[in-house]
Short mmCIF file of C-alpha atoms in Angstrom, two decimals:
data_model
loop_
_atom_site.label_atom_id
_atom_site.label_comp_id
_atom_site.label_asym_id
_atom_site.label_seq_id
_atom_site.Cartn_x
_atom_site.Cartn_y
_atom_site.Cartn_z
CA UNK A 878 -12.99 -18.35 -12.29
CA UNK A 879 -16.45 -16.86 -12.83
CA UNK A 880 -16.17 -14.68 -15.98
CA UNK A 881 -18.69 -12.24 -14.60
CA UNK A 882 -16.69 -11.56 -11.40
CA UNK A 883 -14.25 -8.95 -12.77
CA UNK A 884 -17.01 -6.75 -14.15
CA UNK A 885 -19.15 -6.98 -11.04
CA UNK A 886 -16.26 -6.17 -8.74
CA UNK A 887 -14.81 -3.32 -10.93
CA UNK A 888 -18.15 -1.57 -11.49
CA UNK A 889 -18.55 -0.91 -7.73
CA UNK A 890 -15.07 0.40 -6.97
CA UNK A 891 -15.72 4.11 -7.40
CA UNK A 892 -18.86 3.79 -5.31
CA UNK A 893 -16.93 1.83 -2.59
CA UNK A 894 -14.53 4.81 -2.28
CA UNK A 895 -17.41 7.23 -1.96
CA UNK A 896 -16.83 8.88 -5.34
CA UNK A 897 -20.00 8.13 -7.28
CA UNK A 898 -22.59 9.08 -4.72
CA UNK A 899 -20.77 11.53 -2.43
CA UNK A 900 -18.81 13.59 -4.93
CA UNK A 901 -20.16 13.22 -8.40
CA UNK A 902 -23.35 15.24 -8.21
CA UNK A 903 -23.58 17.12 -11.54
CA UNK A 904 -24.16 15.48 -14.88
CA UNK A 905 -20.52 16.14 -15.87
CA UNK A 906 -19.36 14.57 -12.64
CA UNK A 907 -21.58 11.50 -13.22
CA UNK A 908 -20.27 11.16 -16.77
CA UNK A 909 -16.74 11.13 -15.41
CA UNK A 910 -17.68 8.54 -12.78
CA UNK A 911 -19.07 6.32 -15.51
CA UNK A 912 -15.91 6.72 -17.52
CA UNK A 913 -13.85 5.70 -14.50
CA UNK A 914 -16.03 2.70 -13.81
CA UNK A 915 -15.86 1.66 -17.47
CA UNK A 916 -12.06 2.06 -17.32
CA UNK A 917 -11.86 -0.03 -14.19
CA UNK A 918 -13.85 -2.82 -15.87
CA UNK A 919 -11.38 -2.73 -18.81
CA UNK A 920 -8.49 -2.88 -16.32
CA UNK A 921 -9.96 -5.74 -14.34
CA UNK A 922 -10.52 -7.79 -17.42
CA UNK A 923 -7.08 -6.89 -18.77
CA UNK A 924 -5.38 -7.88 -15.48
CA UNK A 925 -6.87 -11.35 -15.71
CA UNK A 926 -5.33 -11.70 -19.20
CA UNK A 927 -1.99 -10.13 -18.23
CA UNK A 928 -1.26 -12.48 -15.26
CA UNK A 929 -1.84 -15.68 -17.26
CA UNK A 930 1.19 -17.90 -17.79
CA UNK A 931 1.61 -21.06 -19.77
CA UNK A 932 3.39 -22.76 -16.90
CA UNK A 933 0.72 -24.23 -14.57
CA UNK A 934 2.29 -23.35 -11.17
CA UNK A 935 3.21 -19.80 -12.43
CA UNK A 936 -0.36 -19.34 -13.70
CA UNK A 937 -2.16 -20.36 -10.50
CA UNK A 938 0.28 -18.63 -8.18
CA UNK A 939 0.31 -15.32 -10.08
CA UNK A 940 -3.50 -15.19 -10.20
CA UNK A 941 -3.86 -16.05 -6.58
CA UNK A 942 -3.79 -12.56 -5.02
CA UNK A 943 -5.51 -11.01 -8.00
CA UNK A 944 -8.53 -13.27 -7.52
CA UNK A 945 -8.49 -12.62 -3.80
CA UNK A 946 -9.77 -9.13 -4.53
CA UNK A 947 -8.56 -5.61 -3.74
CA UNK A 948 -10.03 -2.18 -4.34
CA UNK A 949 -7.61 -1.33 -7.24
CA UNK A 950 -6.86 2.04 -5.62
CA UNK A 951 -3.77 2.66 -7.80
CA UNK A 952 -5.56 2.07 -11.18
CA UNK A 953 -8.43 4.25 -10.07
CA UNK A 954 -6.02 7.02 -9.22
CA UNK A 955 -4.47 6.77 -12.73
CA UNK A 956 -7.97 7.01 -14.30
CA UNK A 957 -8.80 10.02 -12.16
CA UNK A 958 -5.68 12.00 -13.12
CA UNK A 959 -6.10 11.00 -16.78
CA UNK A 960 -9.31 12.98 -16.73
CA UNK A 961 -7.13 16.13 -16.75
CA UNK A 962 -6.11 15.08 -20.26
CA UNK A 963 -7.52 12.76 -22.86
CA UNK A 964 -9.23 10.45 -20.33
CA UNK A 965 -9.33 6.64 -20.45
CA UNK A 966 -7.29 6.04 -23.60
CA UNK A 967 -5.54 2.74 -24.27
CA UNK A 968 -2.18 3.91 -23.02
CA UNK A 969 -3.70 4.98 -19.70
CA UNK A 970 -5.28 1.56 -19.25
CA UNK A 971 -1.98 -0.21 -20.05
CA UNK A 972 -0.10 1.98 -17.57
CA UNK A 973 -2.72 1.45 -14.87
CA UNK A 974 -2.48 -2.33 -15.31
CA UNK A 975 1.30 -2.13 -15.11
CA UNK A 976 1.18 -0.21 -11.86
CA UNK A 977 -1.35 -2.64 -10.34
CA UNK A 978 0.64 -5.69 -11.41
CA UNK A 979 3.80 -4.06 -9.87
CA UNK A 980 1.80 -3.61 -6.70
CA UNK A 981 0.71 -7.22 -6.76
CA UNK A 982 4.25 -8.42 -7.21
CA UNK A 983 5.38 -6.36 -4.26
CA UNK A 984 2.74 -8.00 -2.07
CA UNK A 985 4.18 -11.44 -2.68
CA UNK A 986 7.58 -10.18 -1.63
CA UNK A 987 6.34 -8.19 1.34
CA UNK A 988 4.50 -11.14 2.81
CA UNK A 989 7.68 -13.24 2.65
CA UNK A 990 9.75 -10.47 4.28
CA UNK A 991 7.09 -9.87 6.95
CA UNK A 992 6.24 -13.56 7.48
CA UNK A 993 2.56 -12.59 6.99
CA UNK A 994 0.13 -15.48 7.24
CA UNK A 995 -2.83 -13.81 5.50
CA UNK A 996 -3.40 -11.37 2.71
CA UNK A 997 -6.74 -10.06 1.44
CA UNK A 998 -8.61 -12.51 3.63
CA UNK A 999 -6.83 -15.66 2.33
CA UNK A 1000 -3.59 -17.46 3.35
CA UNK A 1001 -0.61 -15.59 2.01
CA UNK A 1002 1.17 -17.04 -1.04
CA UNK A 1003 4.17 -18.29 0.86
CA UNK A 1004 1.90 -20.02 3.33
CA UNK A 1005 0.39 -21.99 0.38
CA UNK A 1006 3.52 -22.59 -1.75
CA UNK A 1007 6.51 -21.64 0.35
CA UNK A 1008 8.89 -18.63 0.23
CA UNK A 1009 10.70 -19.59 -3.01
CA UNK A 1010 7.57 -19.86 -5.13
CA UNK A 1011 6.14 -16.65 -3.60
CA UNK A 1012 9.32 -14.65 -4.36
CA UNK A 1013 9.59 -16.04 -7.91
CA UNK A 1014 5.91 -15.28 -8.51
CA UNK A 1015 6.51 -11.69 -7.51
CA UNK A 1016 9.47 -11.58 -9.91
CA UNK A 1017 7.27 -12.87 -12.71
CA UNK A 1018 4.69 -10.16 -12.03
CA UNK A 1019 7.41 -7.49 -12.02
CA UNK A 1020 8.53 -8.82 -15.47
CA UNK A 1021 5.02 -8.74 -16.82
CA UNK A 1022 4.56 -5.13 -15.62
CA UNK A 1023 7.78 -4.16 -17.33
CA UNK A 1024 6.62 -5.73 -20.57
CA UNK A 1025 3.47 -3.59 -20.43
CA UNK A 1026 5.43 -0.39 -19.79
CA UNK A 1027 7.92 -1.18 -22.50
CA UNK A 1028 5.03 -1.05 -24.97
CA UNK A 1029 4.47 2.59 -23.95
CA UNK A 1030 7.93 3.82 -24.87
CA UNK A 1031 11.16 4.99 -23.28
CA UNK A 1032 9.54 7.42 -20.84
CA UNK A 1033 7.39 4.59 -19.46
CA UNK A 1034 10.39 2.31 -19.08
CA UNK A 1035 12.27 4.97 -17.11
CA UNK A 1036 9.26 5.62 -14.90
CA UNK A 1037 8.89 1.89 -14.20
CA UNK A 1038 12.63 1.53 -13.47
CA UNK A 1039 12.77 4.51 -11.20
CA UNK A 1040 9.71 3.28 -9.27
CA UNK A 1041 11.04 -0.25 -8.99
CA UNK A 1042 14.43 1.06 -7.68
CA UNK A 1043 12.63 3.01 -4.92
CA UNK A 1044 10.48 -0.01 -3.97
CA UNK A 1045 13.64 -2.11 -3.53
CA UNK A 1046 15.52 0.63 -1.68
CA UNK A 1047 12.55 1.08 0.63
CA UNK A 1048 12.46 -2.63 1.43
CA UNK A 1049 16.24 -2.73 1.87
CA UNK A 1050 16.26 0.22 4.26
CA UNK A 1051 13.34 -1.27 6.20
CA UNK A 1052 15.22 -4.52 6.54
CA UNK A 1053 18.49 -2.91 7.62
CA UNK A 1054 16.99 -0.30 9.84
CA UNK A 1055 18.24 3.20 10.69
CA UNK A 1056 21.83 4.10 11.35
CA UNK A 1057 22.67 4.61 15.05
CA UNK A 1058 22.81 8.44 14.56
CA UNK A 1059 19.65 8.55 12.40
CA UNK A 1060 16.26 9.55 13.66
CA UNK A 1061 14.17 6.31 13.48
CA UNK A 1062 10.94 8.08 12.77
CA UNK A 1063 12.45 10.08 9.87
CA UNK A 1064 13.97 6.84 8.55
CA UNK A 1065 10.60 5.15 8.81
CA UNK A 1066 8.75 7.87 6.93
CA UNK A 1067 11.34 7.71 4.15
CA UNK A 1068 10.82 3.96 3.94
CA UNK A 1069 7.05 4.54 3.56
CA UNK A 1070 7.71 7.22 0.90
CA UNK A 1071 9.83 4.71 -1.07
CA UNK A 1072 7.78 1.54 -0.52
CA UNK A 1073 4.25 2.98 -0.78
CA UNK A 1074 4.44 6.61 -1.85
CA UNK A 1075 6.54 5.99 -4.97
CA UNK A 1076 4.09 3.52 -6.45
CA UNK A 1077 1.02 5.66 -5.69
CA UNK A 1078 2.81 8.70 -7.14
CA UNK A 1079 3.64 6.64 -10.25
CA UNK A 1080 -0.04 5.71 -10.58
CA UNK A 1081 -1.04 9.37 -10.36
CA UNK A 1082 1.77 10.48 -12.71
CA UNK A 1083 0.83 7.86 -15.27
CA UNK A 1084 -2.60 9.36 -15.73
CA UNK A 1085 -0.98 12.74 -16.52
CA UNK A 1086 1.73 11.43 -18.81
CA UNK A 1087 -0.24 8.84 -20.76
CA UNK A 1088 -3.43 10.85 -20.73
CA UNK A 1089 -1.57 13.73 -22.46
CA UNK A 1090 -2.49 16.25 -19.74
CA UNK A 1091 -0.73 19.57 -19.25
CA UNK A 1092 2.87 18.73 -18.25
CA UNK A 1093 2.72 21.57 -15.65
CA UNK A 1094 0.32 19.38 -13.68
CA UNK A 1095 2.78 16.49 -13.38
CA UNK A 1096 4.82 17.82 -10.41
CA UNK A 1097 1.83 18.62 -8.17
CA UNK A 1098 0.22 15.35 -9.03
CA UNK A 1099 3.42 13.46 -8.09
CA UNK A 1100 3.60 15.31 -4.83
CA UNK A 1101 -0.02 14.49 -4.15
CA UNK A 1102 0.68 10.82 -4.80
CA UNK A 1103 3.77 10.73 -2.64
CA UNK A 1104 2.07 12.30 0.32
CA UNK A 1105 -1.20 10.42 0.08
CA UNK A 1106 0.92 7.21 -0.17
CA UNK A 1107 2.61 7.98 3.14
CA UNK A 1108 -0.80 8.75 4.68
CA UNK A 1109 -2.17 5.49 3.23
CA UNK A 1110 0.55 3.40 4.93
CA UNK A 1111 0.31 5.28 8.27
CA UNK A 1112 -3.41 4.43 8.28
CA UNK A 1113 -2.44 0.82 7.54
CA UNK A 1114 -0.29 0.94 10.66
CA UNK A 1115 -3.42 1.83 12.64
CA UNK A 1116 -5.58 -0.68 10.83
CA UNK A 1117 -2.98 -3.38 11.65
CA UNK A 1118 -4.09 -3.08 15.22
CA UNK A 1119 -7.79 -3.31 14.34
CA UNK A 1120 -9.84 -5.78 16.40
CA UNK A 1121 -11.91 -6.67 13.31
CA UNK A 1122 -9.87 -9.14 11.16
CA UNK A 1123 -12.89 -9.82 8.96
CA UNK A 1124 -12.58 -6.28 7.65
CA UNK A 1125 -8.77 -6.09 7.34
CA UNK A 1126 -8.16 -9.62 6.08
CA UNK A 1127 -5.38 -10.03 8.65
CA UNK A 1128 -4.90 -11.22 12.21
CA UNK A 1129 -4.91 -8.14 14.46
CA UNK A 1130 -1.36 -7.05 15.15
CA UNK A 1131 0.16 -8.87 12.22
CA UNK A 1132 3.05 -6.45 12.15
CA UNK A 1133 3.76 -6.79 15.88
CA UNK A 1134 3.69 -10.56 15.57
CA UNK A 1135 6.20 -10.39 12.76
CA UNK A 1136 8.44 -7.87 14.56
CA UNK A 1137 7.79 -5.27 11.86
CA UNK A 1138 8.46 -1.63 12.80
CA UNK A 1139 5.43 0.59 12.59
CA UNK A 1140 4.85 4.24 13.63
CA UNK A 1141 2.80 3.30 16.70
CA UNK A 1142 5.64 1.27 18.02
CA UNK A 1143 8.17 4.05 17.20
CA UNK A 1144 6.00 6.64 18.89
CA UNK A 1145 5.66 4.37 21.92
CA UNK A 1146 9.43 4.29 22.23
CA UNK A 1147 9.50 8.01 22.04
CA UNK A 1148 6.80 8.52 24.64
CA UNK A 1149 8.27 5.83 26.91
CA UNK A 1150 11.40 8.00 27.45
CA UNK A 1151 9.32 10.29 29.73
CA UNK A 1152 6.18 8.18 30.73
CA UNK A 1153 6.46 5.24 33.14
CA UNK A 1154 3.29 3.47 32.00
CA UNK A 1155 4.41 3.66 28.34
CA UNK A 1156 7.84 2.40 29.32
CA UNK A 1157 6.21 -0.61 31.01
CA UNK A 1158 4.18 -1.40 27.93
CA UNK A 1159 7.27 -1.08 25.75
CA UNK A 1160 9.16 -3.36 28.09
CA UNK A 1161 6.44 -5.98 27.87
CA UNK A 1162 6.38 -5.81 24.05
CA UNK A 1163 10.13 -6.07 24.03
CA UNK A 1164 10.15 -9.02 26.44
CA UNK A 1165 7.21 -10.97 24.93
CA UNK A 1166 7.47 -10.15 21.25
CA UNK A 1167 10.81 -8.62 20.33
CA UNK A 1168 14.27 -10.04 21.12
CA UNK A 1169 16.54 -7.88 23.13
CA UNK A 1170 19.64 -9.04 21.23
CA UNK A 1171 19.27 -9.72 17.42
CA UNK A 1172 22.71 -11.35 17.34
CA UNK A 1173 21.42 -14.02 19.73
CA UNK A 1174 18.86 -14.93 17.13
CA UNK A 1175 21.62 -16.03 14.79
CA UNK A 1176 21.40 -13.37 12.10
CA UNK A 1177 24.77 -11.50 11.96
CA UNK A 1178 23.55 -9.24 9.15
CA UNK A 1179 20.55 -7.86 10.91
CA UNK A 1180 21.13 -4.45 12.56
CA UNK A 1181 17.38 -3.94 13.25
CA UNK A 1182 16.59 -5.06 16.76
CA UNK A 1183 13.01 -5.80 15.68
CA UNK A 1184 13.75 -8.10 12.81
CA UNK A 1185 14.36 -11.40 14.58
CA UNK A 1186 11.80 -12.51 17.07
CA UNK A 1187 10.69 -15.13 19.59
CA UNK A 1188 7.09 -16.14 18.76
CA UNK A 1189 4.85 -15.22 21.69
CA UNK A 1190 1.56 -16.81 22.62
CA UNK A 1191 -1.56 -15.63 20.81
CA UNK A 1192 -3.12 -14.45 24.10
CA UNK A 1193 -0.04 -12.41 25.03
CA UNK A 1194 0.11 -10.62 21.70
CA UNK A 1195 -3.65 -10.04 21.71
CA UNK A 1196 -3.37 -8.19 24.98
CA UNK A 1197 -0.46 -6.14 23.73
CA UNK A 1198 -2.27 -5.24 20.58
CA UNK A 1199 -5.27 -4.08 22.59
CA UNK A 1200 -3.05 -1.86 24.74
CA UNK A 1201 -1.10 -0.41 21.83
CA UNK A 1202 -4.30 0.25 19.91
CA UNK A 1203 -5.73 2.39 22.75
CA UNK A 1204 -2.38 4.11 23.46
CA UNK A 1205 -1.46 7.72 22.74
CA UNK A 1206 1.17 6.47 20.31
CA UNK A 1207 -1.60 5.13 17.96
CA UNK A 1208 -3.56 8.34 18.23
CA UNK A 1209 -0.44 10.23 17.33
CA UNK A 1210 0.02 7.98 14.27
CA UNK A 1211 -3.55 8.68 13.19
CA UNK A 1212 -2.95 12.43 13.55
CA UNK A 1213 0.29 12.13 11.49
CA UNK A 1214 -1.66 10.36 8.73
CA UNK A 1215 -4.24 13.13 8.63
CA UNK A 1216 -1.46 15.69 8.38
CA UNK A 1217 0.12 13.97 5.40
CA UNK A 1218 -3.37 13.76 3.79
CA UNK A 1219 -3.92 17.50 4.27
CA UNK A 1220 -0.57 18.22 2.67
CA UNK A 1221 -1.45 15.96 -0.23
CA UNK A 1222 -4.65 17.96 -0.81
CA UNK A 1223 -2.72 21.24 -0.57
CA UNK A 1224 -0.43 20.00 -3.34
CA UNK A 1225 -3.51 19.99 -5.61
CA UNK A 1226 -3.75 23.79 -5.54
CA UNK A 1227 -2.39 24.27 -9.08
CA UNK A 1228 -5.07 22.02 -10.60
CA UNK A 1229 -8.05 23.62 -12.24
CA UNK A 1230 -11.27 23.62 -10.21
CA UNK A 1231 -13.66 20.97 -11.17
CA UNK A 1232 -14.52 17.27 -11.00
CA UNK A 1233 -11.00 15.94 -10.96
CA UNK A 1234 -9.77 18.17 -8.16
CA UNK A 1235 -12.87 17.47 -6.16
CA UNK A 1236 -12.57 13.71 -6.69
CA UNK A 1237 -8.85 13.69 -5.75
CA UNK A 1238 -9.66 15.60 -2.60
CA UNK A 1239 -12.35 13.09 -1.76
CA UNK A 1240 -9.83 10.32 -2.54
CA UNK A 1241 -7.54 11.73 0.12
CA UNK A 1242 -10.40 11.92 2.59
CA UNK A 1243 -11.32 8.30 1.91
CA UNK A 1244 -7.74 7.13 2.56
CA UNK A 1245 -7.74 8.47 6.12
CA UNK A 1246 -11.35 7.48 6.79
CA UNK A 1247 -10.43 3.75 6.39
CA UNK A 1248 -9.45 3.69 10.10
CA UNK A 1249 -12.86 4.89 11.39
#
C-alpha cells in the first residue's frame, strides 16, 4: 500500500463534501476546516494501523474495504461536532476511528446479507473470500472497534454496546420483515433509523462527549444524527437505481436484484393499489425478480416475501430499474429524504450560531445532494 495514499485521500475529504470552499469563508471558518482536515489525516493513518492483524488472511481481508476508499463521512461528523468543545483531541480521534471501524464491519455483514457483488467499486468481500470469511472479518472489526472504545472508559463502552445492539436489531428486523398488522413503511423507516441512523448519531454524539462540549448539546446533536442518517439511507435507495455505476460503485438496481426492500419499492406497492400502470410495473417486478411464495424457495424461517428470489436476466432487471427510477415512487422517496434532512437541520436550533452550525447544515445539504 502506498504510504502517501491515506494523507492524500484524507486531505480532500472536507472539500469533497463542499465544506472548505462553499462554507468556510472567514478566517475562523478556514482554521476549523484545516483542523478537520488534519484530524481526518490522523484518522486515516490510524485506521490503517488499527485494522492490522498478525494473521495473514485476517490482515488482508480486514484492510480490503478500507483500502477501497470511502469518504469517511462518520469520522468527519465526529470532528465537526467536537468543534463545539475542545476540538480534535486524542479521545475524539479514537472515538471517530472506532465508529468508522464499526461501520466497516457492518459493510462486510451487509454485503453477505444482501448478496451484493460489489462495494466501493471493487468486488465485495464475500465474492472474493466467501461468506464465512466475510462474516468473521466483520466480527474482527467489531472487536477492534470495541477495544478502541474500551480505552475511553465506561461511557464509551456503553455507547458502543447500545449502538451495536441497534445495528443488529435493525438487521434482524429487516431480515424478518414487518408483522402482518404493521405498516411496512413505518417498519422500514425504523430499520433505517437502527441500521444507519444509530451509527451516524453515535458519530455525532462522540464529538460532543469526547470533545468535552456542553452536555446540553448532546440531545439535539443525537437527533440531528438520527434524522440525517435516515435521510442518508433514503438517498442511497434512490442512488441504488442510478444508471451510472462508475459513480456508485455498484451495479444499478443492486437492491432489486438481491430482493432487498427499499422505499421506492414500498411506495410503488402503495401507489399500485389505486393506479393500474403502477400495478402492472409491480406485477412485472414480482414476476421477474421477486418470488410470489417465499416458502416455495425453501426457507421456512423467512416471513419477508422479498427475501428469497429467482435470479432474473440482466436485461429484464435493467428495464425494471429504469422504470422504477423514473416512477413517482422514487420521486416520493427523494422528497421523503429531503424532509428528514430538513428535520435534521431543525434539530440544530439549540446550537450556537457560528461555523459548526453552518457546517452541519451544509453537511445535511450535501447528503441529499448526492442524488443529483
